[in-house]
Backbone as a printed PyTorch tensor [residue, N CA C, xyz], in Angstrom:
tensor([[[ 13.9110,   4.8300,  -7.5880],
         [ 12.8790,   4.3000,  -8.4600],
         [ 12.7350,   2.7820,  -8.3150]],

        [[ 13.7270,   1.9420,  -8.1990],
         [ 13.4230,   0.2870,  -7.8310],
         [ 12.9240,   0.3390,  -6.6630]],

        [[ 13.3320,   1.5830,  -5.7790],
         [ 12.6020,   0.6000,  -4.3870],
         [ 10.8670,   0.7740,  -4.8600]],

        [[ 10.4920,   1.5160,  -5.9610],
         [  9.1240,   1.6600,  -5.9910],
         [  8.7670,   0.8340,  -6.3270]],

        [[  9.6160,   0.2070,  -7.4290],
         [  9.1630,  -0.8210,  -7.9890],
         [  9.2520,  -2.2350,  -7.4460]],

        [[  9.9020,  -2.3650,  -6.5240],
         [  9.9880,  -3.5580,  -5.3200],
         [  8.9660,  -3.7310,  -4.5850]],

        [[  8.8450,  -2.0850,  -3.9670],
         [  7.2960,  -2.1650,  -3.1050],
         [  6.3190,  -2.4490,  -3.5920]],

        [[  5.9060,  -2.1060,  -4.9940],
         [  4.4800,  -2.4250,  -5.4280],
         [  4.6110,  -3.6790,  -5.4430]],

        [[  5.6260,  -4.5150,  -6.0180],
         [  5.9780,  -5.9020,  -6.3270],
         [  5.4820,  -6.7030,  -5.2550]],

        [[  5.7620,  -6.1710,  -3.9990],
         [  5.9010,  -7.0040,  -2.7290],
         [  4.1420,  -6.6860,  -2.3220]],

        [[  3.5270,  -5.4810,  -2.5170],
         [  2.2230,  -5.3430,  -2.4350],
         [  1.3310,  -5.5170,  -3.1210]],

        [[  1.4460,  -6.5400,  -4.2740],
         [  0.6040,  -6.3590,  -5.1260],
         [  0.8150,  -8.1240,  -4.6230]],

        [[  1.8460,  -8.5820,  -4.3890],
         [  2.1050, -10.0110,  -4.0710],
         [  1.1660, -10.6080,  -2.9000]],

        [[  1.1210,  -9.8630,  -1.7300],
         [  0.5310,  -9.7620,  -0.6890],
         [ -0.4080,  -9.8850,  -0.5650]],

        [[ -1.1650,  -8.4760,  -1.4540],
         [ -2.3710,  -8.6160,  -1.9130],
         [ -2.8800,  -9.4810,  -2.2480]],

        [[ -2.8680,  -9.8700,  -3.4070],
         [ -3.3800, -10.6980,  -4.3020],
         [ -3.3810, -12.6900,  -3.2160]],

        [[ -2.0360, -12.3660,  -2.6920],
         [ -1.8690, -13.5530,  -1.7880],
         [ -2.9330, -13.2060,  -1.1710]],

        [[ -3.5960, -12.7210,  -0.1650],
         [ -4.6260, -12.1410,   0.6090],
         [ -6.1690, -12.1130,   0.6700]],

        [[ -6.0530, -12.0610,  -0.9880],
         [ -7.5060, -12.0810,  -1.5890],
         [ -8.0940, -13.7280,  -1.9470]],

        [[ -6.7430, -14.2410,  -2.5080],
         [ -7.1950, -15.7910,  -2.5510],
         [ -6.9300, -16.4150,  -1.4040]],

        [[ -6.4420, -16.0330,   0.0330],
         [ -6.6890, -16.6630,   1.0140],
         [ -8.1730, -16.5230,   1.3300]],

        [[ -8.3450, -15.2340,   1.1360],
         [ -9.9900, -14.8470,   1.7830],
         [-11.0230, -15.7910,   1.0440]],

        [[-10.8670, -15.9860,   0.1690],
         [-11.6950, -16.5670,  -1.2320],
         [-11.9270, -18.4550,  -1.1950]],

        [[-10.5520, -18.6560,  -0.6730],
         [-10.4520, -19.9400,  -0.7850],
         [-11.3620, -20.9640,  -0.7940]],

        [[-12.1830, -20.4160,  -0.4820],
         [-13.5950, -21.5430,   0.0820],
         [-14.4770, -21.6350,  -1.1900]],

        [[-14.1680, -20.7830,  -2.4540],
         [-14.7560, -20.8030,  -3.6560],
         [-14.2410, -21.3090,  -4.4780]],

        [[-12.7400, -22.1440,  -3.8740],
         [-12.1750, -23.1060,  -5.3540],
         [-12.7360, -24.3530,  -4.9310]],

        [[-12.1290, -25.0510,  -6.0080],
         [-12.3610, -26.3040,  -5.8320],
         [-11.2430, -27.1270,  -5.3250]],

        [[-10.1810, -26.4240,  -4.2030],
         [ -9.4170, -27.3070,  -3.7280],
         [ -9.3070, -28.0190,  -2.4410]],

        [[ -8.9160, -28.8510,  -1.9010],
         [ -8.8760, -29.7580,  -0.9000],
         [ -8.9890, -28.5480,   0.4980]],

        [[-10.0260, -28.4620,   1.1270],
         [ -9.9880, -27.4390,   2.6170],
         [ -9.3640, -27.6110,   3.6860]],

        [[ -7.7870, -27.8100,   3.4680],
         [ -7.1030, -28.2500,   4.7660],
         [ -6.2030, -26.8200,   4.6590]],

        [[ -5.4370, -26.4420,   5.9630],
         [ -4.8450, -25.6220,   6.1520],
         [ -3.4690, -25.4250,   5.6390]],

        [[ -2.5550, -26.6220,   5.2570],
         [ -1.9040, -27.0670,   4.7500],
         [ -1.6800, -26.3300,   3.1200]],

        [[ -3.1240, -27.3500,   3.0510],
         [ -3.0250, -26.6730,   1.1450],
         [ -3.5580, -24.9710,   0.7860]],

        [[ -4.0950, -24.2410,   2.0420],
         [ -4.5570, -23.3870,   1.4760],
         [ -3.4410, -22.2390,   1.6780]],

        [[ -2.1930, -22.5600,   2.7300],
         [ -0.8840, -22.0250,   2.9830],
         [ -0.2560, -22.1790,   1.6950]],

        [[  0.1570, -23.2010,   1.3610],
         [  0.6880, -23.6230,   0.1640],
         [  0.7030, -23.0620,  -1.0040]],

        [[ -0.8210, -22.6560,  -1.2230],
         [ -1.5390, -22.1630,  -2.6840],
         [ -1.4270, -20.8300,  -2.8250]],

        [[ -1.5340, -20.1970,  -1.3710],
         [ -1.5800, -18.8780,  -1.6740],
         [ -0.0900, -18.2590,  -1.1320]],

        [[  1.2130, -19.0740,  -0.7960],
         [  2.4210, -18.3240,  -1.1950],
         [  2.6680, -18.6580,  -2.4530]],

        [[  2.4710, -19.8060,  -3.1080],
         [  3.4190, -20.0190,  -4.5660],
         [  2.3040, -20.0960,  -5.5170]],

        [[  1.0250, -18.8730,  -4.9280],
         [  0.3270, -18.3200,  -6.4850],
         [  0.7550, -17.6020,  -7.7650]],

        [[  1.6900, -17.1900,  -7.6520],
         [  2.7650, -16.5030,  -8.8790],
         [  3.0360, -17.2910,  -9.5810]],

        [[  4.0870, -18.4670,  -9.2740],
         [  4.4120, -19.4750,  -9.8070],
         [  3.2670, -20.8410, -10.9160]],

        [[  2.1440, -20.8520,  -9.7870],
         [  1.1790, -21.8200, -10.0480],
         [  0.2780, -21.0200, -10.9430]],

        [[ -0.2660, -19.5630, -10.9870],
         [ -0.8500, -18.8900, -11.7700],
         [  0.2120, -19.4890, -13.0060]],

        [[  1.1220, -19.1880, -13.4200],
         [  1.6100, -18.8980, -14.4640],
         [  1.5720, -19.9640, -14.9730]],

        [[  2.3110, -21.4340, -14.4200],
         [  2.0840, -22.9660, -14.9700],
         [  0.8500, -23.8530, -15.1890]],

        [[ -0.0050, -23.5930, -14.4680],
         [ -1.2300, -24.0360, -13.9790],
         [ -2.4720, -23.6080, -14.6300]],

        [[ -3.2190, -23.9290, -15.8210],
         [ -4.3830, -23.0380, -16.0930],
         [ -5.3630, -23.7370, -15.3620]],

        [[ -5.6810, -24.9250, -14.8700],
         [ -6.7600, -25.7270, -13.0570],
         [ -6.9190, -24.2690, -12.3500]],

        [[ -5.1330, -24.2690, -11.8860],
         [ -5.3770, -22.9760, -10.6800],
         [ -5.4620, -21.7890, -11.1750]],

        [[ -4.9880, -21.4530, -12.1610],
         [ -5.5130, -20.1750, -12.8440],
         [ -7.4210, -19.8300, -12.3920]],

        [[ -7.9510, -21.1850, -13.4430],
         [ -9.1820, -20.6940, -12.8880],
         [-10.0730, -20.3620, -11.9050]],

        [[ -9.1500, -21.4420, -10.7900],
         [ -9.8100, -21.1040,  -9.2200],
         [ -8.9750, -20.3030,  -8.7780]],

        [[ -8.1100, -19.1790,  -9.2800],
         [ -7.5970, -18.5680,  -8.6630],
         [ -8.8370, -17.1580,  -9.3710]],

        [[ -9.1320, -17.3250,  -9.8160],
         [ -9.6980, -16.1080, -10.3600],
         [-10.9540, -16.3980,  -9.6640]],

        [[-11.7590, -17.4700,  -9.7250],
         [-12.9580, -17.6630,  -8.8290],
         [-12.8770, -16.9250,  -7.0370]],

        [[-11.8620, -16.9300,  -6.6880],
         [-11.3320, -16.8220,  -5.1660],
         [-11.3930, -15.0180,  -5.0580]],

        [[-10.5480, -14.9860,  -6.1690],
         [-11.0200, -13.3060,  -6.2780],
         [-12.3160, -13.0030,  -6.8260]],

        [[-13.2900, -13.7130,  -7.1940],
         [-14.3600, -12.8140,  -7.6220],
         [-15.0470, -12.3900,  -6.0270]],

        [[-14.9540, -12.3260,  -5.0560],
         [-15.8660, -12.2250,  -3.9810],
         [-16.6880, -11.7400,  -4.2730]]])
């Protein structure tokens, strides 16, 4: 049962990492390759502290 719950963990991480890479071009952050690596591994973290990136994180997913 954890590994299920690991896998979704790790796919829902991915995902979501995935969707605001695709998106990126709809926040309002700096368009270098650098920052858009950056943003979309430690979106977990920055979602949670961050309500700025909260909102362009949700903009990135609206495609």
């Amino acid at each position: 049962m954890s590994n299920l719950i690991v896998f979704v963990l790790i796919v829902g991480y991915v995902g979501l990492g995935w969707k605001f890479w695709t998106g990126f071009t709809r926040t309002n952050f700096t368009p270098s390759l650098l920052n858009r690596i950056a943003l979309s591994l430690l979106w977990p973290a920055l979602f949670i502290a961050n309500q700025s990136y909260r909102r362009n994180f949700r903009k990135a997913l609206k495609g």
